[in-house]
CSV table of C-alpha atoms and ligand atoms in Angstrom, one decimal:
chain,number,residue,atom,x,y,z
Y,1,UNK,CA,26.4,-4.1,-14.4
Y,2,UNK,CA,25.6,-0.3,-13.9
Y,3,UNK,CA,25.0,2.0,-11.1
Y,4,UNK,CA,23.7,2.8,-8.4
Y,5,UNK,CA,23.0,-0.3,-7.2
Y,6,UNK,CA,22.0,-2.4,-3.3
Y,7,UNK,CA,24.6,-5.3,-2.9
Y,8,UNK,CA,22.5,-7.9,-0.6
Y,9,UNK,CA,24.5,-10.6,0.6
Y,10,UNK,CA,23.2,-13.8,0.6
Y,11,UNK,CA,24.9,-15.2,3.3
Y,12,UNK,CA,25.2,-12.8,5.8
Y,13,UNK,CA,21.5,-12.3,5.5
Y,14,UNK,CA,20.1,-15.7,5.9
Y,15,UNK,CA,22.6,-15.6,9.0
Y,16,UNK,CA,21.0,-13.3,10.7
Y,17,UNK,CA,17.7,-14.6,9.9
Y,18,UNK,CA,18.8,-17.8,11.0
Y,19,UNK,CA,19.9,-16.3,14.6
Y,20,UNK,CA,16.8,-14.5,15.1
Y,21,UNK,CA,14.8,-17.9,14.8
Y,22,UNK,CA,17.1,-19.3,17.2
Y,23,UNK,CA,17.4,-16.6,19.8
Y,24,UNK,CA,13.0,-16.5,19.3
Y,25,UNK,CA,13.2,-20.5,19.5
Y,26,UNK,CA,15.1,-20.5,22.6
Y,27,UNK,CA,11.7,-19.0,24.2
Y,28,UNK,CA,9.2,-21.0,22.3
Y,29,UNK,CA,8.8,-17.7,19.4
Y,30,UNK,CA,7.8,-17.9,16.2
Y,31,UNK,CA,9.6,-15.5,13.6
Y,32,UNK,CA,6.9,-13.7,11.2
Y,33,UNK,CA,8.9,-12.2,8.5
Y,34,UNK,CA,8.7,-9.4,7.1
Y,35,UNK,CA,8.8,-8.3,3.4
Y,36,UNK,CA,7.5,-5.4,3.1
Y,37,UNK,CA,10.9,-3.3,3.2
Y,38,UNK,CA,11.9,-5.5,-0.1
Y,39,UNK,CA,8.4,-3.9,-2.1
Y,40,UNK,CA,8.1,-7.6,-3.6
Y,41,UNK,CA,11.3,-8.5,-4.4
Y,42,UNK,CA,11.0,-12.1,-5.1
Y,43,UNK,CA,14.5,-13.0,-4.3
Y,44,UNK,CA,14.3,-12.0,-0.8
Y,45,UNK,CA,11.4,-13.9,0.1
Y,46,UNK,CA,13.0,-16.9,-0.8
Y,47,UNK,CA,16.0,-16.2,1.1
Y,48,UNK,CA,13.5,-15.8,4.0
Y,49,UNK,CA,12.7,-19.2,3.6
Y,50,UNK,CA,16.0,-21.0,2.6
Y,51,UNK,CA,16.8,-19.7,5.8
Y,52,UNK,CA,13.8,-21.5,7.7
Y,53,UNK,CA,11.1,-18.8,8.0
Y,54,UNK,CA,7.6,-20.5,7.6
Y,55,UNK,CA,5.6,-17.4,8.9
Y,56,UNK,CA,5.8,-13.9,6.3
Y,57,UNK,CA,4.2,-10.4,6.6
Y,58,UNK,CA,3.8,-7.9,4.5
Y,59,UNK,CA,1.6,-4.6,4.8
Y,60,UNK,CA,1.0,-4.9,0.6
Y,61,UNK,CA,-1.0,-7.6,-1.3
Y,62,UNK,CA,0.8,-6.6,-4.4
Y,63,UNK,CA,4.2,-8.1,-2.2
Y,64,UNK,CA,2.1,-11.4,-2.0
Y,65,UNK,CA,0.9,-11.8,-5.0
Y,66,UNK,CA,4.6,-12.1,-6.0
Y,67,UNK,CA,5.7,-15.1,-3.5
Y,68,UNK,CA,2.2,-16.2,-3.1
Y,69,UNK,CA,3.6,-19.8,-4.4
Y,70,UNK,CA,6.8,-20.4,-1.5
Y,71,UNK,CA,4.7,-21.8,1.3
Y,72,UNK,CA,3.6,-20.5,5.0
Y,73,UNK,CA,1.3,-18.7,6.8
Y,74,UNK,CA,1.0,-15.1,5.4
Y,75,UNK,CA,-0.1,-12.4,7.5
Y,76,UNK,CA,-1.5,-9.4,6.3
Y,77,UNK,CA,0.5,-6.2,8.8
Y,78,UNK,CA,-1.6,-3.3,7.9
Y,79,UNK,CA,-5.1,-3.1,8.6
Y,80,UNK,CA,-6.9,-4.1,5.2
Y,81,UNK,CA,-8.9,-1.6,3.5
Y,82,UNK,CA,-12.0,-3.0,2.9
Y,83,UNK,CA,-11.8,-2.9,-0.8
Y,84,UNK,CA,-8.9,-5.0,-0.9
Y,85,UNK,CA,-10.6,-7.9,1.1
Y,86,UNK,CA,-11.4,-10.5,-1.5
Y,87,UNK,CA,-7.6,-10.3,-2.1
Y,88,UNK,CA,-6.7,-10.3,1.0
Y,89,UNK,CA,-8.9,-13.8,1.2
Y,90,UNK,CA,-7.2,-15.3,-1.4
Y,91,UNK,CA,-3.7,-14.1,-0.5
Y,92,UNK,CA,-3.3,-14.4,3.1
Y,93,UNK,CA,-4.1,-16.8,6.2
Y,94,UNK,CA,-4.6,-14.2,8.8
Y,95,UNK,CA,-4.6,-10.5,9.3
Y,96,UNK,CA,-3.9,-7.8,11.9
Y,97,UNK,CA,-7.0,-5.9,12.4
Y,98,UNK,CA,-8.0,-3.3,14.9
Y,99,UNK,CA,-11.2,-1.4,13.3
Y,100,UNK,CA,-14.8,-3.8,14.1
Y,101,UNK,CA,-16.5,-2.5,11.0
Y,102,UNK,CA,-13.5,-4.0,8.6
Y,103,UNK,CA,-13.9,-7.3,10.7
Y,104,UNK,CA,-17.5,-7.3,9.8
Y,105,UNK,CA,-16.9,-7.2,6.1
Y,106,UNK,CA,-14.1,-9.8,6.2
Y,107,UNK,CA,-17.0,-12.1,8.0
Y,108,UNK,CA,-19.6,-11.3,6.1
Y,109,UNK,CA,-17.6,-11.6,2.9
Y,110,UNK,CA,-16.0,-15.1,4.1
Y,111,UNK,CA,-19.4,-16.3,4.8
Y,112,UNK,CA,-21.2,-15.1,1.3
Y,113,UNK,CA,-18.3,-16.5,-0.7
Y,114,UNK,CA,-18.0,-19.9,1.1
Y,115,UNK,CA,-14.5,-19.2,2.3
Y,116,UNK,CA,-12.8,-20.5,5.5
Y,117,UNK,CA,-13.1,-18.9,8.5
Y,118,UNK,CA,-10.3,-15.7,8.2
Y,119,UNK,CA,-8.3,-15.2,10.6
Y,120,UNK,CA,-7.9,-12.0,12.4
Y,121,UNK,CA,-5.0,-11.2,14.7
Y,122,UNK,CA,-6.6,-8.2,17.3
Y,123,UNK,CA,-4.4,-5.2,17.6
Y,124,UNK,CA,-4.0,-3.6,21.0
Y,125,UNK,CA,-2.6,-0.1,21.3
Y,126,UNK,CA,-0.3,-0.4,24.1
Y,127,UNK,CA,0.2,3.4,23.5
Y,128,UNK,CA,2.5,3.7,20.2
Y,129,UNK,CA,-1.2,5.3,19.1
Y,130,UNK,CA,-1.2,3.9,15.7
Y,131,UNK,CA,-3.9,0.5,15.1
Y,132,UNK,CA,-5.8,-0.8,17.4
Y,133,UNK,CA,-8.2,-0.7,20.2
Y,134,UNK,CA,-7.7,0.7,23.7
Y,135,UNK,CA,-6.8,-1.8,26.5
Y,136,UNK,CA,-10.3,-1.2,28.2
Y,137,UNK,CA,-11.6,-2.1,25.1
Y,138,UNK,CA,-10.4,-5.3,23.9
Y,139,UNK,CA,-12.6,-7.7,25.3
Y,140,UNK,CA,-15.4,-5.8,24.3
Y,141,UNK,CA,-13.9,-6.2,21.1
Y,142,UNK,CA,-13.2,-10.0,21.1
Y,143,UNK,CA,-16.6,-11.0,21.8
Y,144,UNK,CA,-18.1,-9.0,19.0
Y,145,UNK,CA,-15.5,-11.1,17.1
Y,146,UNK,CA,-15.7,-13.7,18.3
Y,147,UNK,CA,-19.5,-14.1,17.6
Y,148,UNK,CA,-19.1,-13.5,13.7
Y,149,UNK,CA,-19.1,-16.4,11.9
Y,150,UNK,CA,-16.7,-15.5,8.8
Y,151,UNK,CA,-13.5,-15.6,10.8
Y,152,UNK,CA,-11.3,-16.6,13.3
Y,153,UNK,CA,-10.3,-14.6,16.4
Y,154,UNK,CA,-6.7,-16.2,16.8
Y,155,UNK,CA,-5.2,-13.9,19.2
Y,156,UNK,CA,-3.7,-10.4,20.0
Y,157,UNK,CA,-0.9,-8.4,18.8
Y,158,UNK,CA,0.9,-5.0,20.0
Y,159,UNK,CA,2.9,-2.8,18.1
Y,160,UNK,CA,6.1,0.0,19.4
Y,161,UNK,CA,8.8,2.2,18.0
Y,162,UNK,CA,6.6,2.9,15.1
Y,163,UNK,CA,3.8,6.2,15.3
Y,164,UNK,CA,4.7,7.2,18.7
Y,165,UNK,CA,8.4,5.8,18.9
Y,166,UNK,CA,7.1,4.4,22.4
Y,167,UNK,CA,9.7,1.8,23.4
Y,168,UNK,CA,7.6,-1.6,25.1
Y,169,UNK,CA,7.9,-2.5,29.0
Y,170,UNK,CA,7.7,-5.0,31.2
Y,171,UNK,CA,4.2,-3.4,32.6
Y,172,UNK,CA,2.6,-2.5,28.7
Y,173,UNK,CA,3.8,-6.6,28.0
Y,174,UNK,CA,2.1,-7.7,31.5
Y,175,UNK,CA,-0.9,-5.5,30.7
Y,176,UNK,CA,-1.2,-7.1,27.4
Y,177,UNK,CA,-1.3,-10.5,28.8
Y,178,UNK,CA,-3.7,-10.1,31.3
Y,179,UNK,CA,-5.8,-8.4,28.8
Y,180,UNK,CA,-5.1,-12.2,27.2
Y,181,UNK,CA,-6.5,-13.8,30.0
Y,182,UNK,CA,-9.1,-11.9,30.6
Y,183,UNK,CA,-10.6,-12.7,26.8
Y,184,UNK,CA,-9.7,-16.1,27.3
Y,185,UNK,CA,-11.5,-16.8,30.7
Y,186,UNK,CA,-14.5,-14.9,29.7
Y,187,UNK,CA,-15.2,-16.2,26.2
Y,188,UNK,CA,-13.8,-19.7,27.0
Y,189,UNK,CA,-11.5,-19.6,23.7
Y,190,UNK,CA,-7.9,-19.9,23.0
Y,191,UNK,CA,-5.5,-16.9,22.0
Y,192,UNK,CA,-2.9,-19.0,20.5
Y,193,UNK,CA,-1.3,-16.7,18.6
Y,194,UNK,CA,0.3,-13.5,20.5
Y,195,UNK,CA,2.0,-11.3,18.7
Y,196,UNK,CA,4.1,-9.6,21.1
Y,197,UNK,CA,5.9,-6.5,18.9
Y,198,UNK,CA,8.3,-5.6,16.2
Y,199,UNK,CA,12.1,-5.7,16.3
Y,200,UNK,CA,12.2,-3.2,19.0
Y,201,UNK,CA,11.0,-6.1,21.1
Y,202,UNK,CA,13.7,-8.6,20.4
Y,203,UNK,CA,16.0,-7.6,23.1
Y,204,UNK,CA,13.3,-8.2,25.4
Y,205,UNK,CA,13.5,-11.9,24.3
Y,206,UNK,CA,17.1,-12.9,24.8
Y,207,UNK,CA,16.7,-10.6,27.9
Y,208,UNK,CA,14.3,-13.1,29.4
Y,209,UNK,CA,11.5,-10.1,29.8
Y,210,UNK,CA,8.9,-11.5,27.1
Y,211,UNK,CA,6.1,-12.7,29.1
Y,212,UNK,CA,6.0,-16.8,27.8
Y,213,UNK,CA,2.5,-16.3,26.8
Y,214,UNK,CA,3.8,-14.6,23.5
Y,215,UNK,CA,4.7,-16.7,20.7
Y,216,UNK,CA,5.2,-14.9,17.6
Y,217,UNK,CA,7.6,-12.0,16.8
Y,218,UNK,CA,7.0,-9.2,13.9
Y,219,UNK,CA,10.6,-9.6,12.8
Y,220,UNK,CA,12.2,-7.1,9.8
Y,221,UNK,CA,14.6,-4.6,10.7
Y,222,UNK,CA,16.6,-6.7,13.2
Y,223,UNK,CA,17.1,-9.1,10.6
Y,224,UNK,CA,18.0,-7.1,7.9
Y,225,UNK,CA,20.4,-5.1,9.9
Y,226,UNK,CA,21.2,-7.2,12.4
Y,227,UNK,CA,21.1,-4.8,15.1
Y,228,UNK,CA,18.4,-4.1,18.1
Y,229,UNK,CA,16.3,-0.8,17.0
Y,230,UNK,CA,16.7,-0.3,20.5
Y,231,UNK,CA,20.4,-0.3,21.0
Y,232,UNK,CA,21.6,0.1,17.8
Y,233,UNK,CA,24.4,-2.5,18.7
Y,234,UNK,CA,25.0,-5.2,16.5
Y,235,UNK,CA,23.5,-7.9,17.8
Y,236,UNK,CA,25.8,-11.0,18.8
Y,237,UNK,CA,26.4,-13.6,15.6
Y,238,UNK,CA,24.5,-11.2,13.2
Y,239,UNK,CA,26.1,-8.7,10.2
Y,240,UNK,CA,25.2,-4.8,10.3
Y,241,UNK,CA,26.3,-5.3,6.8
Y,242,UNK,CA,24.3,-7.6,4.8
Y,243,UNK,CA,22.7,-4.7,2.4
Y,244,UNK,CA,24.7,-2.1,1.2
Y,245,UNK,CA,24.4,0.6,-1.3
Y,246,UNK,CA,27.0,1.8,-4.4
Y,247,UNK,CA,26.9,4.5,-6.3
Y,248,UNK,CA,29.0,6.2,-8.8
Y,249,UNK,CA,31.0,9.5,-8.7
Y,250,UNK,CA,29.8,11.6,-11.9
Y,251,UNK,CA,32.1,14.8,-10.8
Y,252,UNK,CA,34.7,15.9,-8.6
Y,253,UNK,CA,35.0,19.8,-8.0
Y,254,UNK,CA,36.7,22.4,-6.1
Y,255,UNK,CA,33.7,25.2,-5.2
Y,256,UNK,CA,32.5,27.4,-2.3
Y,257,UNK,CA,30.7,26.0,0.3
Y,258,UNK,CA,28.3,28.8,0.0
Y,259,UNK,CA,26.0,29.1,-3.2
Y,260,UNK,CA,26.0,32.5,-4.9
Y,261,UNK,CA,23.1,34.8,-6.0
Y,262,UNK,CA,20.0,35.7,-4.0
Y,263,UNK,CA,18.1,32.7,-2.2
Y,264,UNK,CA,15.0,30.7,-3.7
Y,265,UNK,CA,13.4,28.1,-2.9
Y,266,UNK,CA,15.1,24.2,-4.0
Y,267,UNK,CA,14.4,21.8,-6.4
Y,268,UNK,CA,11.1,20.7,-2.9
Y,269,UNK,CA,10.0,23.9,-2.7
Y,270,UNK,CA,12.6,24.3,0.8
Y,271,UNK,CA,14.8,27.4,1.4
Y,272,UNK,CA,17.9,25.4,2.1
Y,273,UNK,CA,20.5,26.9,4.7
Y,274,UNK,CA,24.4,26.8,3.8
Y,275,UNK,CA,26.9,26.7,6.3
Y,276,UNK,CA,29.9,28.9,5.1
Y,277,UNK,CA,33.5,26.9,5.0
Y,278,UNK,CA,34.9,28.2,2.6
Y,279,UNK,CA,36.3,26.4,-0.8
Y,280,UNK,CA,35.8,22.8,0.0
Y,281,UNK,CA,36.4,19.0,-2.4
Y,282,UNK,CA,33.1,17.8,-3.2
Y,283,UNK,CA,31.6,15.2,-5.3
Y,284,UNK,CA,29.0,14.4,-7.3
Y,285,UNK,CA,27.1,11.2,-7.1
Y,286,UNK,CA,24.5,9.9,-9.6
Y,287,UNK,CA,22.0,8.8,-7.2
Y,288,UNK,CA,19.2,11.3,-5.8
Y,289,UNK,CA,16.3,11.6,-3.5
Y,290,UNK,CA,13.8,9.6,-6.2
Y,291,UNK,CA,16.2,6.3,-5.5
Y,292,UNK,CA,17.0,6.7,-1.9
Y,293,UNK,CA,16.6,8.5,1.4
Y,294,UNK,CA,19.6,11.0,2.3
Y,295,UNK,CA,19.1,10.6,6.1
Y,296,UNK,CA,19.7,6.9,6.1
Y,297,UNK,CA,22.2,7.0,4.1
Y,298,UNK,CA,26.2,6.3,5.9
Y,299,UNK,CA,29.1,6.3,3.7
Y,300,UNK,CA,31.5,4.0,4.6
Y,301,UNK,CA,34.3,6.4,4.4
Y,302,UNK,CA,33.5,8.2,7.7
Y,303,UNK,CA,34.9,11.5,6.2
Y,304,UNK,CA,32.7,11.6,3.6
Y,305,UNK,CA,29.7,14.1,4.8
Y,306,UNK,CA,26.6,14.5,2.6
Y,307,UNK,CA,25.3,18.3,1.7
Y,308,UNK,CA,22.5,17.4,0.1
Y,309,UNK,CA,21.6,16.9,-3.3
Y,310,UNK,CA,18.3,16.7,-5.9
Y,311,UNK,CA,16.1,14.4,-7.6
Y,312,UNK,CA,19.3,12.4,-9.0
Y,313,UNK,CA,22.1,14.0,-7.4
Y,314,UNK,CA,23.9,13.3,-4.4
Y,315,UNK,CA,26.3,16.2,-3.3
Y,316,UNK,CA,29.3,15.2,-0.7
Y,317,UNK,CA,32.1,17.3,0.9
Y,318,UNK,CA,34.7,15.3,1.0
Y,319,UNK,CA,37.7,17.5,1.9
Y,320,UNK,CA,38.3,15.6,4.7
Y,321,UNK,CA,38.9,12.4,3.1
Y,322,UNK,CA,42.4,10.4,2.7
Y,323,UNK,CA,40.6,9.4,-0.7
Y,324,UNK,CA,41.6,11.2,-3.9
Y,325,UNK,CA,37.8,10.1,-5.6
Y,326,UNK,CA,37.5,10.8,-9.2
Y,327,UNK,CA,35.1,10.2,-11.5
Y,328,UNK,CA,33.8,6.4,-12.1
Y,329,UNK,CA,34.9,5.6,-8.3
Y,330,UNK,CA,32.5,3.8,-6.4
Y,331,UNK,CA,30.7,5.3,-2.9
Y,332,UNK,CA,29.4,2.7,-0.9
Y,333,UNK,CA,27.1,3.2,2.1
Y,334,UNK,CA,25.5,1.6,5.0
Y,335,UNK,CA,21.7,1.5,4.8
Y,336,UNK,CA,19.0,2.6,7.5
Y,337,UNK,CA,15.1,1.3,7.3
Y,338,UNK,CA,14.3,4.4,5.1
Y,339,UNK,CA,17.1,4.2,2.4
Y,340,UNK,CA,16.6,0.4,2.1
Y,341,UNK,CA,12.7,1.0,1.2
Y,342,UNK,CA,13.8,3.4,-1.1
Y,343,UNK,CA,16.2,1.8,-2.8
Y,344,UNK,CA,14.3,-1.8,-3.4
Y,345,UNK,CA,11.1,0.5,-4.2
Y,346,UNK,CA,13.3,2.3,-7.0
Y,347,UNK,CA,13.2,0.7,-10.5
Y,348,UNK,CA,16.5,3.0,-11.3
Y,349,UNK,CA,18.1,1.1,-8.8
Y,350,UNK,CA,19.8,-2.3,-9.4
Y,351,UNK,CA,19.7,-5.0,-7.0
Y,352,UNK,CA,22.5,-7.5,-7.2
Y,353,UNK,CA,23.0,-10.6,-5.1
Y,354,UNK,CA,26.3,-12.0,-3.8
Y,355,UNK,CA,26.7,-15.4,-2.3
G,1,PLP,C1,6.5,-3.3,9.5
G,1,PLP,C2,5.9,-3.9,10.6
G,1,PLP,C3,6.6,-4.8,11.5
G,1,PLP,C4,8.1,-5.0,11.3
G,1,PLP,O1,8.8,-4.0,12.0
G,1,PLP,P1,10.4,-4.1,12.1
G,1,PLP,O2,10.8,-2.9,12.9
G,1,PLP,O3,10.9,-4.1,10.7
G,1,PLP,O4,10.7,-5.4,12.8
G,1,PLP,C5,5.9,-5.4,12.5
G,1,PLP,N1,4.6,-5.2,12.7
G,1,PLP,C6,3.9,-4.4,11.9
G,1,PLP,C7,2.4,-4.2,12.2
G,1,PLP,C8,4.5,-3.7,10.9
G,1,PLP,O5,3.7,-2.9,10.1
């Protein structure tokens, strides 16, 4: 098969997914899935559930549409735009919603169309200031919901590490609990489904911090990379290397470090800045910025040191390296949340699956 290509390793993948469900299990959490890194690659969906997953998120419908026949609940992660809701009915179970106006059409639309309640999973902004209402808002919120007939208010869910990089707490998880309460005591329903966070939250769980009231967990990252977005540690039983990336070496040249000629603007309309070595080894890789991400990208030879590159060209120094790479060889790299979207949302870009 050709180049460049993401290896994704069957096994060590549905063993991390595996340990997630048991270090969530341990604390009476469910695992929600999610697919949306994979941009509807079937395959990985239905390692999801050989692996036990019976909960899936995805942000796109498109994503569903692809598994919408391996069974579970589906939840849609980003807030729905309101012409994508008689989609959304037909393709998912529940969604995470934070604007009222949205929630209004997905009632209104349920009830016009004969459809089962929908349910909707209330965002609270515990100060990542992306979806969501404000705290002081919430119950406000839930009772408008809560008296629209065309869906369900099933429970809460809060959101880190993602806008505002903000990093959960014991007091933001106790505030969102009592907020919980609070709805529950003065509506007289049931929140049974609290959706406590994203990966970032994870450590929180086997560090016995989660407040019991939450029962589900947002889960990608940690399960695709098997570390804590936290820590960055590779978290115990789990593979940091499940997914990797290969590409191929196209040239191998002996040049300045420093371009020559007067300075434009690159290929993204940047003026680049060049650090003067000297004449350095380089190499040339056939695998740009339209297939992958070049921050998130970590070769495995830790010598290796990326330049930069273009649309379909990678550009490496490697005159440190104790490899003598020539053209043909193979570069492999570890993968980072932005390289992996890239590289499953690239049609150039081959996905292969080992057991
Ligand atoms: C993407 C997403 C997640 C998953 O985040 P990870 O860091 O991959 O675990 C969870 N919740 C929402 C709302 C998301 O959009």
């Amino acid at each position: 098969m050709g180049n460049p290509k993401i290896v994704i390793n069957e096994t060590k993948f549905k063993t991390n997914v595996k340990r997630a469900i048991e270090i969530c299990k341990a604390k009476n959490i469910d695992v929600l899935a999610v697919t949306k890194g994979f941009c509807g690659n079937r395959r990985m969906a239905e390692l999801y559930a050989e692996a036990g997953i019976k909960n899936f998120g995805d942000s796109r419908l498109d994503n569903f549409e692809v598994y919408k026949d391996i069974p579970g609940h589906k939840q849609l992660l980003r807030i729905p735009m309101i012409s994508e809701i008689p989609r959304m009915i037909e393709l998912c179970d529940s969604s995470l919603n934070g604007d009222l106006d949205v929630i209004k059409k997905i009632s209104d639309y349920c009830l016009k169309n004969n459809k089962k309640p929908h349910e909707i999973v209330l965002m609270v902004d515990l100060g990542d200031r992306r979806e969501g209402v404000l705290p002081e808002d919430a119950l406000k919120s839930a009772k408008l919901i809560s008296e629209m007939k065309g869906v369900k208010l099933i429970g809460l869910g809060c959101n880190f590490g993602c806008y505002g990089a903000r990093i959960p707490s014991d007091e933001t998880m106790k505030q969102f609990v009592e907020i919980q309460h609070k709805i529950e005591d003065e509506l007289n329903i049931k929140l049974t489904h609290m959706s406590g966070g994203n990966s970032l939250s994870l450590h929180m769980v086997w560090e016995n911090r989660m407040p019991e009231e939450i029962n589900v967990l947002r889960m990608g990252f940690a399960m695709i990379f098997g570390t804590e977005d936290m820590y960055r540690q590779t978290i115990d039983g789990m593979y940091r290397d499940a997914f990797r990336c290969e590409a191929e070496v196209v040239e191998v040249d002996y040049k300045s470090s420093m371009p020559i000629g007067a300075c434009g603007i690159d290929a993204f309309g940047h003026v680049p800045y060049f650090e003067d070595i000297g004449d350095i080894k380089r190499i040339i890789l056939a695998i740009g910025k339209l297939d992958t991400m070049f921050d998130a990208m970590i070769p495995y030879d830790d010598k290796l040191k990326i330049l930069g590159g273009s649309s379909d060209h990678m550009i490496i120094n490697a005159q440190d390296s104790d490899i003598e790479y020539k053209a043909g060889d193979i570069v492999t790299f570890a993968l980072d949340w932005g390289s992996l979207l890239y590289l499953f949302n690239s049609s150039y870009v081959i996905k292969e699956f080992e057991k």
